[in-house]
mmCIF file of C-alpha atoms and ligand atoms in Angstrom:
data_model
loop_
_atom_site.group_PDB
_atom_site.id
_atom_site.type_symbol
_atom_site.label_atom_id
_atom_site.label_comp_id
_atom_site.label_asym_id
_atom_site.label_seq_id
_atom_site.Cartn_x
_atom_site.Cartn_y
_atom_site.Cartn_z
ATOM 1 C CA UNK A 1 -26.525 2.628 -0.473
ATOM 2 C CA UNK A 2 -25.683 -0.448 -0.861
ATOM 3 C CA UNK A 3 -21.350 -0.872 -1.550
ATOM 4 C CA UNK A 4 -21.763 -3.840 -3.280
ATOM 5 C CA UNK A 5 -18.921 -5.281 -1.375
ATOM 6 C CA UNK A 6 -20.530 -8.207 -0.367
ATOM 7 C CA UNK A 7 -19.002 -11.420 -1.239
ATOM 8 C CA UNK A 8 -15.802 -9.610 -2.944
ATOM 9 C CA UNK A 9 -12.667 -10.489 -1.825
ATOM 10 C CA UNK A 10 -9.789 -8.073 -1.067
ATOM 11 C CA UNK A 11 -6.451 -7.832 -0.272
ATOM 12 C CA UNK A 12 -4.602 -4.859 2.068
ATOM 13 C CA UNK A 13 -1.396 -5.264 2.343
ATOM 14 C CA UNK A 14 -0.213 -3.293 5.991
ATOM 15 C CA UNK A 15 -3.371 -4.567 7.681
ATOM 16 C CA UNK A 16 -1.680 -5.425 11.232
ATOM 17 C CA UNK A 17 -2.628 -2.180 12.331
ATOM 18 C CA UNK A 18 -3.481 1.404 11.809
ATOM 19 C CA UNK A 19 -4.928 2.384 8.449
ATOM 20 C CA UNK A 20 -4.867 -1.048 6.972
ATOM 21 C CA UNK A 21 -6.552 -2.478 9.831
ATOM 22 C CA UNK A 22 -9.373 -0.058 9.726
ATOM 23 C CA UNK A 23 -9.828 -1.046 6.185
ATOM 24 C CA UNK A 24 -9.925 -4.444 6.405
ATOM 25 C CA UNK A 25 -12.637 -4.160 9.224
ATOM 26 C CA UNK A 26 -14.755 -2.089 7.334
ATOM 27 C CA UNK A 27 -14.585 -4.059 4.367
ATOM 28 C CA UNK A 28 -15.635 -7.214 6.399
ATOM 29 C CA UNK A 29 -18.372 -5.534 8.093
ATOM 30 C CA UNK A 30 -19.979 -5.084 4.612
ATOM 31 C CA UNK A 31 -19.683 -8.512 3.814
ATOM 32 C CA UNK A 32 -16.273 -8.745 1.905
ATOM 33 C CA UNK A 33 -13.836 -11.510 2.191
ATOM 34 C CA UNK A 34 -10.589 -10.259 3.459
ATOM 35 C CA UNK A 35 -7.073 -11.295 3.102
ATOM 36 C CA UNK A 36 -5.073 -9.006 5.770
ATOM 37 C CA UNK A 37 -1.134 -9.010 5.199
ATOM 38 C CA UNK A 38 2.201 -7.373 7.162
ATOM 39 C CA UNK A 39 5.392 -8.835 7.913
ATOM 40 C CA UNK A 40 4.142 -10.534 11.002
ATOM 41 C CA UNK A 41 2.081 -13.574 11.298
ATOM 42 C CA UNK A 42 1.271 -13.475 14.508
ATOM 43 C CA UNK A 43 -0.215 -9.592 14.734
ATOM 44 C CA UNK A 44 -1.927 -10.613 11.522
ATOM 45 C CA UNK A 45 -3.598 -13.811 13.572
ATOM 46 C CA UNK A 46 -4.659 -11.433 16.224
ATOM 47 C CA UNK A 47 -6.377 -9.376 13.549
ATOM 48 C CA UNK A 48 -7.857 -11.960 11.924
ATOM 49 C CA UNK A 49 -9.522 -13.190 15.572
ATOM 50 C CA UNK A 50 -10.703 -9.025 16.400
ATOM 51 C CA UNK A 51 -12.461 -9.108 12.559
ATOM 52 C CA UNK A 52 -13.848 -13.033 13.206
ATOM 53 C CA UNK A 53 -15.038 -11.036 16.713
ATOM 54 C CA UNK A 54 -16.797 -8.182 15.570
ATOM 55 C CA UNK A 55 -17.948 -10.244 12.521
ATOM 56 C CA UNK A 56 -18.849 -13.910 12.787
ATOM 57 C CA UNK A 57 -18.665 -15.373 9.893
ATOM 58 C CA UNK A 58 -16.805 -13.074 8.030
ATOM 59 C CA UNK A 59 -14.022 -14.765 5.268
ATOM 60 C CA UNK A 60 -10.640 -14.055 6.526
ATOM 61 C CA UNK A 61 -7.403 -15.226 5.505
ATOM 62 C CA UNK A 62 -3.595 -13.917 7.294
ATOM 63 C CA UNK A 63 -0.894 -14.145 5.219
ATOM 64 C CA UNK A 64 2.495 -12.610 5.963
ATOM 65 C CA UNK A 65 4.477 -10.861 3.332
ATOM 66 C CA UNK A 66 7.040 -8.624 2.904
ATOM 67 C CA UNK A 67 5.373 -5.949 0.424
ATOM 68 C CA UNK A 68 8.967 -5.811 -0.990
ATOM 69 C CA UNK A 69 9.736 -9.975 -1.320
ATOM 70 C CA UNK A 70 8.570 -10.661 -4.833
ATOM 71 C CA UNK A 71 8.226 -14.385 -3.689
ATOM 72 C CA UNK A 72 6.505 -13.666 -0.505
ATOM 73 C CA UNK A 73 4.049 -11.069 -2.372
ATOM 74 C CA UNK A 74 3.308 -13.913 -4.958
ATOM 75 C CA UNK A 75 2.534 -16.628 -2.326
ATOM 76 C CA UNK A 76 0.175 -14.021 -0.321
ATOM 77 C CA UNK A 77 -1.729 -12.895 -3.835
ATOM 78 C CA UNK A 78 -1.402 -16.850 -4.857
ATOM 79 C CA UNK A 79 -3.011 -18.081 -1.200
ATOM 80 C CA UNK A 80 -5.757 -14.878 -1.802
ATOM 81 C CA UNK A 81 -7.092 -16.645 -4.642
ATOM 82 C CA UNK A 82 -6.757 -20.478 -3.788
ATOM 83 C CA UNK A 83 -8.857 -19.469 -0.490
ATOM 84 C CA UNK A 84 -11.659 -17.033 -2.320
ATOM 85 C CA UNK A 85 -11.520 -18.478 -5.499
ATOM 86 C CA UNK A 86 -10.745 -14.795 -6.773
ATOM 87 C CA UNK A 87 -9.264 -11.853 -6.134
ATOM 88 C CA UNK A 88 -11.232 -8.305 -6.246
ATOM 89 C CA UNK A 89 -10.154 -5.713 -4.576
ATOM 90 C CA UNK A 90 -6.455 -4.880 -4.203
ATOM 91 C CA UNK A 91 -5.789 -2.317 -1.330
ATOM 92 C CA UNK A 92 -1.779 -1.459 -1.713
ATOM 93 C CA UNK A 93 -1.415 0.292 2.257
ATOM 94 C CA UNK A 94 1.677 -0.525 3.755
ATOM 95 C CA UNK A 95 4.003 2.319 3.872
ATOM 96 C CA UNK A 96 7.545 3.103 5.621
ATOM 97 C CA UNK A 97 9.236 6.086 6.508
ATOM 98 C CA UNK A 98 13.031 5.670 7.616
ATOM 99 C CA UNK A 99 14.204 9.279 7.543
ATOM 100 C CA UNK A 100 13.749 12.326 8.769
ATOM 101 C CA UNK A 101 16.282 15.481 8.147
ATOM 102 C CA UNK A 102 16.456 17.630 5.290
ATOM 103 C CA UNK A 103 16.081 15.933 2.049
ATOM 104 C CA UNK A 104 19.819 16.398 0.573
ATOM 105 C CA UNK A 105 21.231 14.572 3.840
ATOM 106 C CA UNK A 106 19.191 11.350 3.044
ATOM 107 C CA UNK A 107 21.717 7.997 3.086
ATOM 108 C CA UNK A 108 21.318 5.941 -0.149
ATOM 109 C CA UNK A 109 19.629 3.284 1.808
ATOM 110 C CA UNK A 110 17.199 4.816 3.260
ATOM 111 C CA UNK A 111 16.295 6.348 0.160
ATOM 112 C CA UNK A 112 16.356 2.986 -1.577
ATOM 113 C CA UNK A 113 13.579 1.250 0.643
ATOM 114 C CA UNK A 114 11.263 4.165 1.124
ATOM 115 C CA UNK A 115 11.082 3.582 -3.237
ATOM 116 C CA UNK A 116 10.655 -0.340 -2.921
ATOM 117 C CA UNK A 117 8.225 -0.092 0.420
ATOM 118 C CA UNK A 118 6.043 2.670 -0.476
ATOM 119 C CA UNK A 119 6.304 3.401 -4.131
ATOM 120 C CA UNK A 120 7.798 0.017 -6.264
ATOM 121 C CA UNK A 121 5.553 -2.302 -4.200
ATOM 122 C CA UNK A 122 2.468 -0.696 -5.280
ATOM 123 C CA UNK A 123 3.831 -1.908 -8.976
ATOM 124 C CA UNK A 124 4.787 -5.343 -7.451
ATOM 125 C CA UNK A 125 1.395 -5.848 -6.182
ATOM 126 C CA UNK A 126 -0.608 -4.448 -8.974
ATOM 127 C CA UNK A 127 0.921 -6.502 -11.184
ATOM 128 C CA UNK A 128 0.444 -9.829 -9.578
ATOM 129 C CA UNK A 129 -3.177 -9.074 -8.627
ATOM 130 C CA UNK A 130 -3.671 -8.403 -12.323
ATOM 131 C CA UNK A 131 -1.989 -11.845 -13.600
ATOM 132 C CA UNK A 132 -4.041 -13.532 -10.408
ATOM 133 C CA UNK A 133 -7.929 -12.241 -11.921
ATOM 134 C CA UNK A 134 -8.346 -8.968 -11.730
ATOM 135 C CA UNK A 135 -7.412 -8.318 -15.454
ATOM 136 C CA UNK A 136 -9.415 -11.158 -16.296
ATOM 137 C CA UNK A 137 -12.788 -10.197 -14.650
ATOM 138 C CA UNK A 138 -12.425 -6.497 -13.336
ATOM 139 C CA UNK A 139 -11.522 -4.730 -10.308
ATOM 140 C CA UNK A 140 -10.572 -1.878 -7.961
ATOM 141 C CA UNK A 141 -7.267 -0.944 -6.419
ATOM 142 C CA UNK A 142 -6.933 1.673 -3.918
ATOM 143 C CA UNK A 143 -3.129 3.052 -3.383
ATOM 144 C CA UNK A 144 -2.829 5.005 0.031
ATOM 145 C CA UNK A 145 -0.664 7.959 -0.946
ATOM 146 C CA UNK A 146 -0.460 10.785 1.794
ATOM 147 C CA UNK A 147 -1.197 14.561 1.462
ATOM 148 C CA UNK A 148 2.978 14.843 1.395
ATOM 149 C CA UNK A 149 2.331 13.908 -1.971
ATOM 150 C CA UNK A 150 0.394 17.241 -2.844
ATOM 151 C CA UNK A 151 2.257 19.780 -0.812
ATOM 152 C CA UNK A 152 6.070 20.372 0.591
ATOM 153 C CA UNK A 153 6.970 19.983 4.369
ATOM 154 C CA UNK A 154 10.160 19.840 6.339
ATOM 155 C CA UNK A 155 11.409 16.826 7.446
ATOM 156 C CA UNK A 156 9.944 14.185 5.404
ATOM 157 C CA UNK A 157 10.576 15.355 1.855
ATOM 158 C CA UNK A 158 11.755 12.096 0.377
ATOM 159 C CA UNK A 159 8.723 10.122 2.448
ATOM 160 C CA UNK A 160 6.854 12.694 0.311
ATOM 161 C CA UNK A 161 8.053 11.894 -2.921
ATOM 162 C CA UNK A 162 7.756 8.292 -2.428
ATOM 163 C CA UNK A 163 3.866 9.555 -2.306
ATOM 164 C CA UNK A 164 3.596 11.496 -5.306
ATOM 165 C CA UNK A 165 4.978 8.930 -7.212
ATOM 166 C CA UNK A 166 2.107 6.997 -5.709
ATOM 167 C CA UNK A 167 -0.172 9.315 -7.263
ATOM 168 C CA UNK A 168 1.277 9.547 -10.212
ATOM 169 C CA UNK A 169 1.368 5.519 -10.512
ATOM 170 C CA UNK A 170 -2.282 5.551 -10.020
ATOM 171 C CA UNK A 171 -3.289 7.830 -12.309
ATOM 172 C CA UNK A 172 -1.213 6.052 -15.148
ATOM 173 C CA UNK A 173 -2.346 2.465 -14.116
ATOM 174 C CA UNK A 174 -6.093 3.937 -14.013
ATOM 175 C CA UNK A 175 -5.144 4.696 -17.939
ATOM 176 C CA UNK A 176 -3.665 1.762 -18.572
ATOM 177 C CA UNK A 177 -6.454 -0.604 -16.874
ATOM 178 C CA UNK A 178 -9.368 1.142 -17.932
ATOM 179 C CA UNK A 179 -12.254 0.232 -17.831
ATOM 180 C CA UNK A 180 -11.713 -3.071 -16.572
ATOM 181 C CA UNK A 181 -9.929 -2.254 -13.180
ATOM 182 C CA UNK A 182 -10.635 0.907 -11.698
ATOM 183 C CA UNK A 183 -7.559 2.461 -9.649
ATOM 184 C CA UNK A 184 -7.624 5.524 -7.221
ATOM 185 C CA UNK A 185 -5.465 6.862 -4.464
ATOM 186 C CA UNK A 186 -6.468 7.912 -0.516
ATOM 187 C CA UNK A 187 -4.317 10.858 0.368
ATOM 188 C CA UNK A 188 -4.528 10.856 4.058
ATOM 189 C CA UNK A 189 -3.592 13.868 6.715
ATOM 190 C CA UNK A 190 -1.951 13.092 9.553
ATOM 191 C CA UNK A 191 -4.123 10.526 11.280
ATOM 192 C CA UNK A 192 -3.333 8.644 14.743
ATOM 193 C CA UNK A 193 -1.125 5.264 13.973
ATOM 194 C CA UNK A 194 1.827 4.207 14.786
ATOM 195 C CA UNK A 195 3.800 5.361 11.786
ATOM 196 C CA UNK A 196 2.921 9.097 12.616
ATOM 197 C CA UNK A 197 3.227 8.937 16.367
ATOM 198 C CA UNK A 198 6.315 11.235 16.493
ATOM 199 C CA UNK A 199 4.099 13.635 15.157
ATOM 200 C CA UNK A 200 1.231 13.900 16.914
ATOM 201 C CA UNK A 201 1.812 12.107 20.340
ATOM 202 C CA UNK A 202 2.842 14.989 22.091
ATOM 203 C CA UNK A 203 0.770 17.674 20.264
ATOM 204 C CA UNK A 204 -2.273 16.584 19.797
ATOM 205 C CA UNK A 205 -4.150 19.162 21.376
ATOM 206 C CA UNK A 206 -1.918 21.844 19.481
ATOM 207 C CA UNK A 207 -2.534 20.207 16.271
ATOM 208 C CA UNK A 208 -6.059 19.622 16.118
ATOM 209 C CA UNK A 209 -6.612 23.270 17.120
ATOM 210 C CA UNK A 210 -5.257 24.542 13.378
ATOM 211 C CA UNK A 211 -7.035 21.307 11.756
ATOM 212 C CA UNK A 212 -10.243 23.050 10.238
ATOM 213 C CA UNK A 213 -12.083 20.029 11.414
ATOM 214 C CA UNK A 214 -10.696 20.244 15.018
ATOM 215 C CA UNK A 215 -9.378 16.768 15.165
ATOM 216 C CA UNK A 216 -6.367 14.646 13.888
ATOM 217 C CA UNK A 217 -7.878 11.757 11.893
ATOM 218 C CA UNK A 218 -8.565 8.398 13.236
ATOM 219 C CA UNK A 219 -7.926 5.334 10.598
ATOM 220 C CA UNK A 220 -11.581 4.379 10.348
ATOM 221 C CA UNK A 221 -12.255 8.211 8.544
ATOM 222 C CA UNK A 222 -9.264 6.510 5.592
ATOM 223 C CA UNK A 223 -11.298 3.492 6.239
ATOM 224 C CA UNK A 224 -14.725 4.946 5.518
ATOM 225 C CA UNK A 225 -13.107 6.439 2.142
ATOM 226 C CA UNK A 226 -11.895 3.246 1.328
ATOM 227 C CA UNK A 227 -15.337 1.609 1.410
ATOM 228 C CA UNK A 228 -16.629 4.365 -1.041
ATOM 229 C CA UNK A 229 -13.883 3.784 -3.824
ATOM 230 C CA UNK A 230 -13.787 -0.178 -3.531
ATOM 231 C CA UNK A 231 -17.696 -0.095 -3.820
ATOM 232 C CA UNK A 232 -20.120 0.677 -6.577
ATOM 233 C CA UNK A 233 -20.927 4.474 -5.383
ATOM 234 C CA UNK A 234 -17.968 5.266 -7.075
ATOM 235 C CA UNK A 235 -18.072 3.023 -10.343
ATOM 236 C CA UNK A 236 -17.792 6.423 -12.904
ATOM 237 C CA UNK A 237 -14.293 6.965 -10.965
ATOM 238 C CA UNK A 238 -10.925 6.271 -11.656
ATOM 239 C CA UNK A 239 -7.354 7.653 -11.407
ATOM 240 C CA UNK A 240 -8.221 10.101 -9.131
ATOM 241 C CA UNK A 241 -6.915 11.236 -5.437
ATOM 242 C CA UNK A 242 -9.493 11.713 -2.606
ATOM 243 C CA UNK A 243 -7.910 14.109 0.152
ATOM 244 C CA UNK A 244 -9.068 13.097 3.587
ATOM 245 C CA UNK A 245 -7.191 15.271 6.111
ATOM 246 C CA UNK A 246 -9.447 16.720 8.269
ATOM 247 C CA UNK A 247 -9.542 20.249 5.897
ATOM 248 C CA UNK A 248 -5.380 20.576 6.736
ATOM 249 C CA UNK A 249 -4.673 21.839 3.322
ATOM 250 C CA UNK A 250 -7.561 24.422 3.074
ATOM 251 C CA UNK A 251 -6.050 26.211 6.007
ATOM 252 C CA UNK A 252 -5.304 29.946 4.882
ATOM 253 C CA UNK A 253 -2.410 30.742 4.082
ATOM 254 C CA UNK A 254 -0.544 32.985 6.578
ATOM 255 C CA UNK A 255 1.737 34.729 4.022
HETATM 256 N N1 NAP B 301 -0.403 7.977 9.665
HETATM 257 C C1 NAP B 301 -0.670 9.063 9.132
HETATM 258 O O1 NAP B 301 -0.644 9.921 9.505
HETATM 259 C C2 NAP B 301 -0.396 8.837 7.346
HETATM 260 C C3 NAP B 301 -0.334 9.848 6.632
HETATM 261 C C4 NAP B 301 -0.592 9.986 4.962
HETATM 262 C C5 NAP B 301 -0.728 8.803 5.019
HETATM 263 N N2 NAP B 301 0.029 7.638 5.183
HETATM 264 C C6 NAP B 301 0.262 6.048 4.711
HETATM 265 O O2 NAP B 301 -0.799 5.249 5.586
HETATM 266 C C7 NAP B 301 -0.274 3.471 4.944
HETATM 267 C C8 NAP B 301 -0.336 2.759 6.561
HETATM 268 O O3 NAP B 301 0.094 3.470 7.748
HETATM 269 P P1 NAP B 301 -0.284 3.719 9.268
HETATM 270 O O4 NAP B 301 -0.287 5.241 9.667
HETATM 271 O O5 NAP B 301 -1.737 2.949 9.182
HETATM 272 O O6 NAP B 301 1.197 3.202 9.547
HETATM 273 P P2 NAP B 301 1.061 2.072 10.902
HETATM 274 O O7 NAP B 301 0.116 2.290 11.918
HETATM 275 O O8 NAP B 301 2.429 2.047 11.260
HETATM 276 O O9 NAP B 301 0.622 0.746 10.163
HETATM 277 C C9 NAP B 301 1.560 0.118 8.529
HETATM 278 C C10 NAP B 301 1.519 -0.776 8.767
HETATM 279 O O10 NAP B 301 2.282 -1.511 7.555
HETATM 280 C C11 NAP B 301 3.101 -2.609 7.685
HETATM 281 N N3 NAP B 301 4.312 -2.646 7.247
HETATM 282 C C12 NAP B 301 5.494 -1.826 7.132
HETATM 283 N N4 NAP B 301 6.633 -2.292 6.546
HETATM 284 C C13 NAP B 301 6.033 -3.363 5.683
HETATM 285 C C14 NAP B 301 6.744 -4.505 4.594
HETATM 286 N N5 NAP B 301 7.981 -3.819 4.223
HETATM 287 N N6 NAP B 301 5.905 -5.264 3.841
HETATM 288 C C15 NAP B 301 4.559 -5.655 4.764
HETATM 289 N N7 NAP B 301 3.942 -4.807 5.228
HETATM 290 C C16 NAP B 301 4.726 -3.971 6.128
HETATM 291 C C17 NAP B 301 3.208 -2.461 8.847
HETATM 292 O O11 NAP B 301 3.252 -3.799 9.831
HETATM 293 P P3 NAP B 301 4.507 -4.787 9.935
HETATM 294 O O12 NAP B 301 5.386 -4.256 10.870
HETATM 295 O O13 NAP B 301 4.003 -6.059 10.966
HETATM 296 O O14 NAP B 301 5.226 -5.464 8.536
HETATM 297 C C18 NAP B 301 1.742 -2.144 9.635
HETATM 298 O O15 NAP B 301 0.738 -3.175 8.932
HETATM 299 C C19 NAP B 301 0.960 3.603 4.696
HETATM 300 O O16 NAP B 301 1.211 4.023 3.644
HETATM 301 C C20 NAP B 301 1.222 5.431 5.167
HETATM 302 O O17 NAP B 301 2.470 6.402 4.285
HETATM 303 C C21 NAP B 301 -0.590 7.477 6.472
#
């Protein structure tokens, strides 16, 4: 089945590495123009080169922006529209977790950062994309949450709460923006990236034994789901959360 992404323009936040980079690469492979953003321009320029080498002729714009900075966010969305004429797809992917420990002990500054980057940025970038053109001609938004937003877990409770908020924000936006704009969410399980390194680096074999599908995720596993949600194959889906976790959340209970 054709994805219908050819010629569309997608903006992906947090695209300098990990899941965001894999999504940008996968969209470019489908013929989409990609606008890649994160804080460091140099890293983005490298990714743009990689995409260009893998998919010669692909439309790629690398534009640095801190997702929590309203001016930088607006400049990035404006640059996307100026370069490609329109914006069709927004992937709110950038995320952070500056705190590990019991939820009651989190400092206000760490809590505020988690809300700013993981949660409010979704609202901010959605608003900008709508104003740029999505509201006018329609489009698709994909928010990257986490299976942590669906379960309880030690150590990353406040991060998980922000991801539960992303799931709800997606449902709310889907309701408010239908039928012109579809909004869906992906809830990844443990994926081998920089963000989750502390969770998998010294335990990969052990964790893999407990995964129903026998391995930790790769960024491309999430990118495949993003291609589906961005494209025409999911045209009757909105407000949903697609869990992509190697079966982690269907492990039998030990109780
Ligand atoms: N890996 C997992 O196991 C897992 C599981 C569930 C959900 N997720 C979610 O997946 C998403 C992507 O994470 P990842 O695992 O791919 O992590 P990653 O490899 O560490 O990549 C994070 C990306 O976000 C960018 N970023 C971080 N803070 C930013 C900010 N303030 N403004 C703009 N860009 C920022 C980073 O680039 P710069 O540092 O250059 O800005 C980088 O491009 C996150 O929302 C994460 O919560 C990951």
